Every structure is written in C-alpha cells, then in structure tokens.
Amino acid sequence: MCGFVCLWNVGDEDLADRMIRRIAHRGPDAVAVATLPGAPVVMAHARLSIIGPEDGAQPIQVTDDLLVANGEIYNHQDLRAILGPSTFTTASDSEAILRLFRSGGSRWISRLDGMFAFVLATRERIVAARDPLGIKPLYTARIGDGMAFASELKAFDGLPVDSVEAIPPGSLYDTRDGLRRWYRTPQGAAEVEPGLDVEATVRELRLVLEEAVATWMVADVEVGSFLSGGLDSSIVAALAQRVRLGAGRSPLKTFAVGLEGSADLAAARAVAQHIGSEHHEGVFTAQDVARALPRVVYHLESADVDLVRSAIPTLFAARLAREHVKAVLTGEGADELFAGYAYHHDYVEDPRALADELTRSLGTMHHINLQRVDRITMAESLEARTPFLDRDLIDVAQSVPAALKLCRTDPDGAESTGETTEKWVLRKAVTDLLPPDLVWRKKAQFDEGSGTVDALSTALAEVLGVTGPVSRDQEAAVYERLLREQYADPDRVLAAAGTWAAQRVPV
C-alpha cells in the first residue's frame, strides 16, 4: 500500500517531490523520486511495505521501463511461476505488473488479481490503470503540454493543472492508444430459475468467501481485522481467524471503536469472544470527534454528510489498528453485493430491478465508500483490504439471483409473510460461523452503532456555538467550510467527490 506521483513531459523532479510529500502519509516507510534516462518521465513513491519489505522499494525499473504502484497483487506468486521466477529481481508483488506488461500479452492486465492502481512508463509512452472496482485511487491532470498522475487529489492542490479527473475503475489509459475499459462488472441475476439448487448455491458462496478472505490475507506483515460487531465485518473476522489458526499462527487481532457503552462495542466484544480473536477496543468522546473533524474532512477529500459521518469511526478504528498492525480486513462491499441497505427493501417485489441496482451501485463504490476506506485508513498509514470485492467473489455473488438476496423468509428458509430479510443468502452461508442472533440481526449503520451520530450532534453544536439540534444543512455547511479552509483549490476537490442521494443511494 502506497502513494505515488508521475509526471510525463513535465520534467520537474522538485515538483514531483513536493507532490509526493503531500501524500506521504500513504507510505511512511520510504519516499523516493526517480527518472528514466532518455524518457520525459519523473516518478515519486511513498511506500508502506507489506509484501517484499526488504527489497520492494519503488519506483521499480527494469531496463527501459519504470513503474510506480499502489495496492496489492494477490496472485503475484502464481504470476512468478508462469513468467519465470528467474526474471524477477525483487520479492515485491508490484514487480509482477511490470513483468506482465513486458510479456507482450494483449490482455495482460486482466491477469492481475487484487486491488491496485499504477503508472508505468517506457521511453515512448505512459500506461496507467486501476483495479476492477476502483478500490485504489488514481487521478490524472494536464500540466501545460504534459500529464500528471497521483493517488490523491491533494497532490494537485494549488498547482497550475487542468482537467483533474479520476481514471475510471477497471480502466487502462495509454498515451498511445487512449482509454479503454478492461473490466466490466457482470450483470446480476434476478429470479430464481426453475431447478436451481439453493443449498448448493449457498455452499458454493461459502467456499468462495473462504477463498477470498484467505487470498486477501497474503502479506509479509500481520493482517488484522476491523470488527464493528455487524454481520459483514464479523464474517470476515471469523473466516480470517480460521485462516490464521489453521496456519498455526497467533489469533487474529480485531479492532472495534465507539462511544462508551455503544452497541458496536458490545456486539464486537461478543463476536471476538465467540471466534477467539485478540480483541482491542477504542472509546471516543464528542470532544474527540470535534477535534478530529478537520482531519477527517481534509483526508476524505469530500464534504458529503453521510461520508463524513461514516469516516469518523473509521478514523478512530484506523488509529487503534495502526498501533498493532499495518493492514486490516474490512467488510466493505457486502451491502452492494447482497442487498444490505435499507433502500434496497423498495425492490423486494422486483428482483430484476434490484439486480440492476446492485450492479449499478457496485460501479459507484470507488467514489463513495471505497474512497472513505482508502483515504481515512491511509491517513493513518494503514492498509485496508476488502475481501468481499475479490473478483471471483463478485462473479459468484452476481450469479446468485437477487431474489435470494432480499426475500421474505424465516431464518430457517421457510416462506413467511413476516419482515423482509436483507442479505438472506449470505446469512445462510455463515449460519455455522457466528451466533444465530448475530447472523439474523438487522443491519445498523457503522456511524449509528458506534454512537457517532450522538457524539457528532454534541460536537457540531460546540463547533457552531449553538444549543439544541443541528440541522443537516448546518452540518453540511460545517464540513464544506472545513474543507475550504484546508485546500487552495477547494472547488476542484468538491467537484470530484461522490455523494449519497436520498435514501443513501450512491451517485
């Protein structure tokens, strides 16, 4: 996990150094600037060493090619075996990107499995790309006749750049061939087809879940797990604990935060006890929230009310986790894959519309929840991993009929006229993994369960110097003011941010 900057046809090493220093929180282990002789390129990299910590420094140069990358390539060992181990000069997973490119395959990028953003340069061209759902960020801008790339918007702040925009998820930009989409989210299935073996579908989902968590734990450092006590993070933590214990390692480290006595702390404590993790708790107050707000807004690169609210507990959880590990697993993506949001209940009578909405919302995650997770954890120099967004798991989840994700059923699967159950098929897949009261409990938002909303009300009243409730408009105005105070070009940042529309529909 890292941050990087690349300048093409600009040729200013001092500028690259200034830009990378603005996002050095993404990689406190090493900062480096490099050029490629004979090519109009400057690259800078801030490293958080996770895989190949001894020799994985970047930028990576192989003869006439130079690379900077952010993220993790989880199948790098397989790629080494295919491409020939002797061709690799480091233990870094990122080197696999460069070696695949140099192999000359027409669809080489599709062989990368993981979360990543990168820019590589030859003497004649730049190639920049992003993982399927945009878990890792990548922005580009014009500087005169040249181009600049960076991991965060703040790298461009105050600079004479034009047309700052994100490279779309699942896309590759080539100065020779232009922009192309190399990955498209598979369309979700809708109705339960006649003859579908539901139990077999549930078993297959469980197997893919287990593989995804094991894959996303690959690292040369210890990987922990956020644990809010909700279904998604509890599934990830329970499976991760099995991976660690199965490999003869010490128990998984789990991390939960909230107000004293909050529902999340109690629920997470119960889950941790059930799975036997080494559990760590952090308690925050309304005063802590007030002090953290400027940092949250600055690093989030957004003033959206719902994003800021959910980013606050993420910040405290990241701070707690970073005291113990350099990487954590999270439950992001389960709601988009398995219909976990409250507004999804509006689609219960129309599985086709629900399947289409889930597919659409997966495509918006990069500038909503994934932006929050990336920016806030990286603000604390912590790598966050999202195993629910494993590519194989996405394929399987999208093949599961939406009618099995949101349906009116009892916990035992019998048809019922009772309440609608969201994420039904996911719950069925983990019935043996967690206590029944957790598996079938209704969802609560992270900011609600942790007590953030209550603490935030008090904090905002203090910031505004008022008594009584603070309206949503007043809250939004506070966040925008905090952002504007910290950026030279705040309109550029605000224009790039995603928002949650009515009923928390991501747009």
Coordinates of C-alpha atoms in Angstrom, one line a residue:
M1 CA 0.0 0.0 0.0
C2 CA 1.5 3.3 -1.1
G3 CA 1.0 6.6 -2.7
F4 CA 2.6 7.8 -5.9
V5 CA 3.0 10.7 -8.4
C6 CA 4.0 10.5 -12.0
L7 CA 4.9 13.5 -14.3
W8 CA 5.0 12.9 -18.1
N9 CA 6.5 15.5 -20.4
V10 CA 6.9 17.9 -17.4
G11 CA 10.4 17.0 -16.3
D12 CA 10.3 18.6 -12.9
E13 CA 11.8 16.5 -10.1
D14 CA 11.3 19.2 -7.5
L15 CA 7.6 19.3 -8.4
A16 CA 7.2 15.6 -8.1
D17 CA 8.9 15.7 -4.7
R18 CA 6.6 18.4 -3.5
M19 CA 3.5 16.5 -4.7
I20 CA 4.6 13.2 -3.1
R21 CA 5.2 14.9 0.2
R22 CA 1.6 16.0 0.3
I23 CA 0.5 12.3 0.3
A24 CA 3.5 10.9 2.2
H25 CA 1.0 9.6 4.9
R26 CA 0.2 6.8 2.4
G27 CA 3.7 5.5 2.7
P28 CA 5.8 6.5 5.7
D29 CA 8.4 3.7 5.2
A30 CA 10.3 5.3 2.3
V31 CA 9.9 8.2 -0.1
A32 CA 11.8 8.2 -3.4
V33 CA 11.9 10.1 -6.7
A34 CA 13.3 8.6 -9.9
T35 CA 13.7 9.3 -13.6
L36 CA 14.0 7.2 -16.7
P37 CA 17.1 8.3 -18.8
G38 CA 16.0 9.2 -22.2
A39 CA 12.3 9.5 -21.4
P40 CA 10.3 12.6 -20.3
V41 CA 9.1 11.0 -17.1
V42 CA 9.6 11.6 -13.3
M43 CA 8.1 9.3 -10.8
A44 CA 7.8 9.6 -7.0
H45 CA 6.7 7.0 -4.5
A46 CA 5.8 6.9 -0.8
R47 CA 5.9 3.3 0.5
L48 CA 4.1 1.3 3.1
S49 CA 5.9 -2.0 2.9
I50 CA 3.5 -5.0 3.1
I51 CA 4.9 -7.6 0.7
G52 CA 8.7 -7.8 0.0
P53 CA 9.6 -5.3 2.7
E54 CA 13.3 -5.8 2.3
D55 CA 13.7 -5.3 -1.5
G56 CA 10.4 -3.9 -2.8
A57 CA 11.3 -0.3 -3.0
Q58 CA 9.7 1.8 -5.8
P59 CA 9.9 3.2 -8.4
I60 CA 10.8 -0.2 -10.0
Q61 CA 13.0 0.0 -13.1
V62 CA 13.5 -2.9 -15.5
T63 CA 15.8 -1.9 -18.4
D64 CA 13.8 0.8 -20.2
D65 CA 10.6 0.7 -18.2
L66 CA 9.7 2.4 -14.9
L67 CA 6.8 1.6 -12.6
V68 CA 5.0 3.1 -9.5
A69 CA 2.1 1.1 -8.0
N70 CA -0.3 1.3 -5.1
G71 CA -2.1 -1.7 -3.7
E72 CA -1.6 -5.5 -3.7
I73 CA -1.3 -8.1 -6.4
Y74 CA -2.6 -11.2 -4.6
N75 CA -1.7 -13.7 -7.3
H76 CA 1.9 -12.5 -7.8
Q77 CA 3.3 -15.8 -6.8
D78 CA 1.3 -17.6 -9.5
L79 CA 2.4 -15.0 -12.0
R80 CA 6.1 -15.5 -11.0
A81 CA 5.7 -19.2 -11.6
I82 CA 4.1 -18.6 -15.0
L83 CA 6.5 -15.8 -16.2
G84 CA 9.6 -17.5 -14.7
P85 CA 10.9 -16.8 -11.3
S86 CA 14.4 -16.0 -12.6
T87 CA 13.1 -13.0 -14.4
F88 CA 12.1 -11.3 -11.2
T89 CA 14.7 -9.2 -9.3
T90 CA 12.6 -8.4 -6.1
A91 CA 10.1 -10.0 -3.8
S92 CA 7.7 -7.2 -4.4
D93 CA 4.2 -8.1 -5.7
S94 CA 4.2 -4.9 -7.8
E95 CA 7.0 -6.2 -10.0
A96 CA 4.5 -8.7 -11.5
I97 CA 2.8 -5.7 -13.1
L98 CA 5.9 -4.7 -15.0
R99 CA 6.8 -8.3 -15.9
L100 CA 3.3 -9.0 -17.3
F101 CA 3.4 -5.8 -19.3
R102 CA 6.8 -6.7 -20.8
S103 CA 5.5 -10.2 -21.7
G104 CA 3.5 -8.6 -24.5
G105 CA 0.1 -10.2 -24.0
S106 CA -2.8 -8.3 -25.5
R107 CA -4.9 -8.5 -22.3
W108 CA -2.1 -8.8 -19.8
I109 CA -3.8 -6.5 -17.3
S110 CA -6.7 -8.9 -16.9
R111 CA -4.4 -11.5 -15.3
L112 CA -3.8 -9.2 -12.3
D113 CA -5.8 -10.2 -9.3
G114 CA -6.0 -7.7 -6.4
M115 CA -6.5 -4.1 -5.6
F116 CA -4.2 -1.7 -7.5
A117 CA -3.5 1.5 -9.3
F118 CA -0.3 2.0 -11.2
V119 CA 1.5 4.0 -13.8
L120 CA 4.3 2.6 -15.9
A121 CA 6.5 4.3 -18.4
T122 CA 8.6 3.3 -21.4
R123 CA 10.7 5.7 -23.4
E124 CA 7.8 6.3 -25.7
R125 CA 4.6 6.0 -23.6
I126 CA 2.7 6.0 -20.3
V127 CA 0.3 3.3 -19.3
A128 CA -1.9 3.9 -16.2
A129 CA -4.6 1.6 -14.9
R130 CA -6.9 0.8 -12.0
D131 CA -8.4 -2.3 -10.4
P132 CA -11.9 -3.5 -11.4
L133 CA -14.0 -1.5 -8.8
G134 CA -11.5 1.3 -8.1
I135 CA -10.5 0.2 -4.6
K136 CA -7.3 2.1 -5.1
P137 CA -7.5 5.7 -6.3
L138 CA -5.8 7.2 -9.4
Y139 CA -6.2 10.8 -10.7
T140 CA -4.8 12.4 -13.7
A141 CA -4.4 16.1 -14.8
R142 CA -2.9 18.3 -17.5
I143 CA 0.1 20.5 -16.8
G144 CA 0.8 22.5 -19.9
D145 CA 1.5 20.0 -22.7
G146 CA 2.3 17.3 -20.1
M147 CA 0.4 15.0 -17.8
A148 CA 0.4 14.3 -14.1
F149 CA -0.9 11.3 -12.2
A150 CA -1.4 11.0 -8.4
S151 CA -3.0 8.8 -5.8
E152 CA -5.0 11.6 -4.1
L153 CA -6.4 15.0 -5.2
K154 CA -4.5 16.9 -2.6
A155 CA -1.3 16.2 -4.5
F156 CA -2.5 18.6 -7.2
D157 CA -3.8 21.3 -4.8
G158 CA -2.6 24.8 -5.6
L159 CA -0.8 23.7 -8.7
P160 CA -1.4 25.1 -12.2
V161 CA -3.1 22.0 -13.5
D162 CA -6.2 21.5 -15.7
S163 CA -8.8 18.8 -16.2
V164 CA -8.2 16.9 -13.0
E165 CA -10.3 13.7 -13.1
A166 CA -10.2 10.1 -11.9
I167 CA -9.1 7.2 -14.1
P168 CA -12.3 5.1 -14.1
P169 CA -12.4 1.8 -12.3
G170 CA -11.5 -1.2 -14.4
S171 CA -9.9 1.1 -17.0
L172 CA -6.5 1.5 -18.6
Y173 CA -5.1 4.7 -20.1
D174 CA -2.3 4.5 -22.7
T175 CA -0.8 7.6 -24.3
R176 CA -0.5 5.6 -27.5
D177 CA -4.0 4.0 -27.6
G178 CA -6.1 6.1 -25.3
L179 CA -8.6 5.0 -22.6
R180 CA -10.2 1.5 -22.6
R181 CA -12.3 -0.4 -20.2
W182 CA -10.6 -3.7 -19.4
Y183 CA -13.1 -4.9 -16.8
R184 CA -16.9 -4.8 -16.6
T185 CA -18.9 -5.8 -13.6
P186 CA -21.0 -8.9 -14.5
Q187 CA -24.7 -8.2 -14.7
G188 CA -26.6 -9.5 -11.7
A189 CA -29.1 -12.4 -11.9
A190 CA -32.7 -11.7 -10.9
E191 CA -35.2 -14.5 -10.5
V192 CA -34.7 -18.0 -9.1
E193 CA -34.7 -20.2 -12.2
P194 CA -36.6 -23.5 -12.0
G195 CA -34.4 -26.3 -10.8
L196 CA -31.9 -24.1 -9.0
D197 CA -30.3 -26.0 -6.1
V198 CA -30.4 -23.3 -3.4
E199 CA -28.5 -25.3 -0.9
A200 CA -25.7 -25.9 -3.4
T201 CA -25.7 -22.2 -4.2
V202 CA -25.2 -21.4 -0.6
R203 CA -22.4 -23.9 -0.2
E204 CA -20.6 -22.5 -3.3
L205 CA -20.9 -19.0 -1.9
R206 CA -19.4 -20.1 1.4
L207 CA -16.4 -21.7 -0.4
V208 CA -15.7 -18.6 -2.4
L209 CA -16.0 -16.5 0.7
E210 CA -13.4 -18.6 2.4
E211 CA -11.0 -18.4 -0.5
A212 CA -11.4 -14.7 -0.8
V213 CA -10.6 -14.0 2.8
A214 CA -7.5 -16.3 2.6
T215 CA -6.3 -14.7 -0.6
W216 CA -6.7 -11.1 0.8
M217 CA -4.7 -12.0 3.9
V218 CA -1.5 -12.6 1.8
A219 CA 1.2 -10.4 3.3
D220 CA 4.7 -10.4 4.8
V221 CA 3.3 -8.5 7.8
E222 CA 0.5 -9.3 10.2
V223 CA -3.0 -8.5 8.9
G224 CA -5.8 -7.7 11.5
S225 CA -9.5 -7.0 11.0
F226 CA -11.9 -4.2 11.8
L227 CA -14.8 -5.6 13.8
S228 CA -17.9 -3.5 14.3
G229 CA -20.0 -6.4 15.5
G230 CA -22.2 -6.2 12.4
L231 CA -22.6 -9.1 10.0
D232 CA -20.1 -8.2 7.3
S233 CA -17.1 -7.5 9.5
S234 CA -17.9 -10.4 11.7
I235 CA -18.0 -12.8 8.7
V236 CA -14.6 -11.5 7.6
A237 CA -13.1 -11.7 11.1
A238 CA -14.4 -15.2 11.7
L239 CA -13.0 -16.6 8.5
A240 CA -9.7 -14.7 8.9
Q241 CA -9.4 -16.3 12.4
R242 CA -9.7 -19.7 10.9
V243 CA -7.0 -18.9 8.3
R244 CA -4.6 -17.8 11.0
L245 CA -5.2 -20.7 13.4
G246 CA -5.2 -23.2 10.5
A247 CA -1.7 -21.9 9.6
G248 CA -0.5 -22.3 13.2
R249 CA -0.4 -18.6 13.8
S250 CA -1.4 -16.5 16.7
P251 CA -5.0 -15.4 17.0
L252 CA -6.3 -12.7 14.7
K253 CA -6.2 -9.1 16.1
T254 CA -9.6 -7.4 15.9
F255 CA -10.4 -3.7 16.4
A256 CA -13.6 -2.0 17.5
V257 CA -14.4 1.6 18.4
G258 CA -17.4 3.5 19.7
L259 CA -18.7 5.7 22.5
E260 CA -18.6 4.2 26.0
G261 CA -21.4 1.7 26.2
S262 CA -22.2 1.8 22.5
A263 CA -23.9 -1.1 20.7
D264 CA -21.0 -1.7 18.4
L265 CA -18.5 -2.2 21.2
A266 CA -20.8 -4.7 23.0
A267 CA -21.6 -6.6 19.8
A268 CA -17.9 -6.7 18.7
R269 CA -16.8 -7.9 22.1
A270 CA -19.3 -10.8 21.8
V271 CA -18.1 -11.7 18.4
A272 CA -14.5 -11.6 19.4
Q273 CA -15.2 -13.8 22.3
H274 CA -17.0 -16.2 20.0
I275 CA -14.2 -16.5 17.5
G276 CA -11.4 -16.2 20.0
S277 CA -9.6 -13.2 18.5
E278 CA -7.2 -10.9 20.3
H279 CA -9.6 -8.0 20.6
H280 CA -8.8 -4.3 21.0
E281 CA -11.3 -1.6 21.8
G282 CA -11.1 2.2 21.5
V283 CA -13.5 4.6 23.1
F284 CA -14.0 8.1 21.8
T285 CA -16.0 11.1 23.0
A286 CA -17.8 14.0 21.5
Q287 CA -14.7 16.2 22.1
D288 CA -12.6 13.6 20.2
V289 CA -15.0 13.9 17.3
A290 CA -14.8 17.7 17.3
R291 CA -11.0 17.6 17.3
A292 CA -11.0 15.0 14.5
L293 CA -13.4 16.7 12.1
P294 CA -10.8 18.9 10.2
R295 CA -8.5 15.9 9.7
V296 CA -11.4 13.7 8.6
V297 CA -12.7 16.2 6.0
Y298 CA -9.2 17.0 4.7
H299 CA -8.2 13.4 4.2
L300 CA -11.6 12.2 3.0
E301 CA -11.5 14.8 0.2
S302 CA -15.2 15.2 0.5
A303 CA -17.8 17.2 2.5
D304 CA -20.7 14.8 1.9
V305 CA -22.6 14.5 5.2
D306 CA -23.0 10.7 5.1
L307 CA -19.4 10.1 4.0
V308 CA -18.1 12.3 6.8
R309 CA -20.3 10.6 9.4
S310 CA -19.1 7.1 8.4
A311 CA -15.5 8.3 8.1
I312 CA -15.3 9.4 11.8
P313 CA -15.4 5.9 13.4
T314 CA -13.2 4.7 10.5
L315 CA -10.6 7.2 11.6
F316 CA -10.7 6.1 15.2
A317 CA -10.6 2.4 14.2
A318 CA -7.6 3.0 11.9
R319 CA -5.7 4.8 14.6
L320 CA -6.3 1.9 17.0
A321 CA -5.4 -0.7 14.5
R322 CA -2.2 1.0 13.4
E323 CA -0.8 0.7 16.9
H324 CA -0.8 -3.1 16.3
V325 CA -0.7 -3.9 12.6
K326 CA 0.0 -2.4 9.2
A327 CA -3.0 -3.9 7.4
V328 CA -6.6 -4.8 8.2
L329 CA -9.5 -6.5 6.6
T330 CA -12.9 -4.8 6.3
G331 CA -16.4 -5.8 5.3
E332 CA -16.9 -3.2 2.6
G333 CA -18.8 -4.4 -0.5
A334 CA -21.2 -6.9 1.1
D335 CA -24.1 -4.5 1.1
E336 CA -23.7 -3.7 -2.6
L337 CA -23.3 -7.4 -3.5
F338 CA -26.1 -8.9 -1.3
A339 CA -28.6 -6.0 -0.9
G340 CA -27.8 -4.8 2.6
Y341 CA -29.0 -1.2 2.5
A342 CA -32.4 0.0 3.8
Y343 CA -33.4 1.4 0.5
H344 CA -33.0 -2.0 -1.2
H345 CA -36.2 -3.0 0.5
D346 CA -38.1 -0.9 -2.0
Y347 CA -37.1 -3.5 -4.6
V348 CA -38.4 -6.6 -2.8
E349 CA -41.2 -7.2 -5.3
D350 CA -38.9 -6.6 -8.4
P351 CA -35.8 -8.8 -8.4
R352 CA -34.8 -7.6 -11.8
A353 CA -34.8 -4.0 -10.7
L354 CA -32.9 -5.0 -7.6
A355 CA -30.2 -6.9 -9.5
D356 CA -29.8 -3.9 -11.8
E357 CA -29.5 -1.5 -8.8
L358 CA -26.9 -3.7 -7.2
T359 CA -24.8 -3.9 -10.4
R360 CA -25.1 -0.1 -10.7
S361 CA -24.1 0.6 -7.1
L362 CA -21.0 -1.6 -7.4
G363 CA -19.9 0.8 -10.1
T364 CA -20.2 3.8 -7.8
M365 CA -18.3 2.4 -4.8
H366 CA -15.0 4.0 -5.9
H367 CA -16.0 7.5 -5.0
I368 CA -18.3 6.7 -2.1
N369 CA -17.5 4.0 0.5
L370 CA -14.2 2.9 -1.1
Q371 CA -13.0 6.5 -1.1
R372 CA -13.8 6.7 2.6
V373 CA -12.0 3.5 3.4
D374 CA -8.9 4.3 1.3
R375 CA -8.4 7.9 2.4
I376 CA -9.1 7.5 6.1
T377 CA -7.1 4.4 6.6
M378 CA -4.2 5.7 4.6
A379 CA -4.3 8.9 6.6
E380 CA -3.1 6.7 9.5
S381 CA -0.7 4.8 7.2
L382 CA -2.8 1.7 7.4
E383 CA -3.7 -0.6 4.6
A384 CA -7.4 -1.6 4.3
R385 CA -8.4 -4.8 2.4
T386 CA -11.8 -5.6 1.1
P387 CA -12.2 -9.4 0.5
F388 CA -15.9 -9.1 -0.4
L389 CA -14.7 -7.3 -3.5
D390 CA -12.5 -10.2 -4.6
R391 CA -13.1 -10.7 -8.4
D392 CA -14.1 -14.3 -8.1
L393 CA -16.5 -13.5 -5.2
I394 CA -18.0 -10.7 -7.3
D395 CA -18.6 -13.2 -10.2
V396 CA -20.3 -15.7 -7.9
A397 CA -22.3 -13.1 -6.0
Q398 CA -23.6 -11.6 -9.2
S399 CA -24.7 -15.0 -10.4
V400 CA -26.8 -15.5 -7.3
P401 CA -30.4 -14.4 -8.0
A402 CA -31.4 -11.2 -6.4
A403 CA -34.5 -12.9 -5.2
L404 CA -32.2 -14.9 -2.8
K405 CA -30.5 -11.8 -1.5
L406 CA -33.6 -9.9 -0.4
C407 CA -36.6 -12.0 0.4
R408 CA -39.4 -12.6 2.9
T409 CA -38.2 -15.7 4.7
D410 CA -37.8 -17.1 8.1
P411 CA -34.3 -17.8 9.3
D412 CA -34.8 -21.5 8.6
G413 CA -35.6 -20.7 5.0
A414 CA -39.4 -21.3 5.2
E415 CA -41.5 -18.8 3.3
S416 CA -43.1 -16.2 5.6
T417 CA -45.3 -13.2 5.5
G418 CA -43.0 -11.5 8.1
E419 CA -40.3 -8.9 7.6
T420 CA -38.0 -8.8 4.6
T421 CA -34.6 -10.2 5.3
E422 CA -31.7 -8.5 3.5
K423 CA -28.6 -10.5 2.6
W424 CA -30.5 -13.7 3.1
V425 CA -28.2 -15.9 1.0
L426 CA -25.1 -14.5 2.7
R427 CA -26.6 -15.2 6.1
K428 CA -27.5 -18.8 5.1
A429 CA -23.9 -19.3 4.0
V430 CA -22.5 -18.5 7.5
T431 CA -25.0 -20.0 9.9
D432 CA -22.4 -22.2 11.4
L433 CA -19.8 -19.5 11.7
L434 CA -21.5 -17.0 14.1
P435 CA -24.1 -16.9 16.8
P436 CA -27.7 -17.1 15.4
D437 CA -28.7 -13.8 17.0
L438 CA -25.9 -12.0 15.0
V439 CA -26.5 -13.9 11.7
W440 CA -30.2 -12.8 11.6
R441 CA -29.9 -9.4 13.3
K442 CA -31.0 -6.4 11.3
K443 CA -28.3 -4.1 10.0
A444 CA -27.2 -0.9 11.7
Q445 CA -25.0 1.7 10.0
F446 CA -21.5 2.0 11.3
D447 CA -22.0 5.6 12.3
E448 CA -25.1 4.7 14.2
G449 CA -24.0 1.6 16.0
S450 CA -20.7 3.2 17.1
G451 CA -22.6 6.1 18.6
T452 CA -21.0 8.6 16.2
V453 CA -24.3 10.3 15.3
D454 CA -24.9 11.2 19.0
A455 CA -21.3 12.3 19.6
L456 CA -21.4 14.3 16.4
S457 CA -24.5 16.2 17.4
T458 CA -22.8 17.4 20.5
A459 CA -19.5 18.1 18.6
L460 CA -21.3 20.2 15.9
A461 CA -23.2 22.2 18.5
E462 CA -19.9 23.1 20.1
V463 CA -18.3 24.0 16.7
L464 CA -21.3 26.2 15.8
G465 CA -21.7 27.6 19.3
V466 CA -25.4 26.7 19.5
T467 CA -27.7 24.7 21.8
G468 CA -30.2 22.2 20.6
P469 CA -30.3 20.1 17.4
V470 CA -28.1 20.9 14.4
S471 CA -29.8 20.6 11.1
R472 CA -28.4 18.6 8.2
D473 CA -27.9 21.8 6.2
Q474 CA -25.9 23.3 9.0
E475 CA -23.9 20.1 9.3
A476 CA -23.1 20.1 5.6
A477 CA -22.1 23.8 5.8
V478 CA -19.6 22.9 8.6
Y479 CA -17.9 20.2 6.5
E480 CA -17.7 22.4 3.4
R481 CA -16.2 25.2 5.5
L482 CA -13.6 22.9 7.0
L483 CA -12.7 21.6 3.5
R484 CA -12.4 25.1 2.0
E485 CA -10.2 26.2 4.8
Q486 CA -7.7 23.5 4.1
Y487 CA -7.4 23.5 0.3
A488 CA -6.1 26.1 -2.0
D489 CA -8.5 24.8 -4.7
P490 CA -11.5 23.5 -2.8
D491 CA -13.9 23.7 -5.7
R492 CA -11.7 21.1 -7.6
V493 CA -11.9 18.7 -4.6
L494 CA -15.7 19.2 -4.1
A495 CA -16.4 18.7 -7.8
A496 CA -14.6 15.3 -7.8
A497 CA -16.4 13.9 -4.7
G498 CA -19.2 11.4 -4.9
T499 CA -22.4 11.9 -2.9
W500 CA -25.2 9.9 -1.3
A501 CA -28.6 10.9 -2.7
A502 CA -31.9 10.4 -1.0
Q503 CA -32.2 7.2 0.9
R504 CA -28.5 6.7 0.7
V505 CA -28.4 5.8 -3.0
P506 CA -24.8 6.3 -4.1
V507 CA -24.3 8.6 -7.2

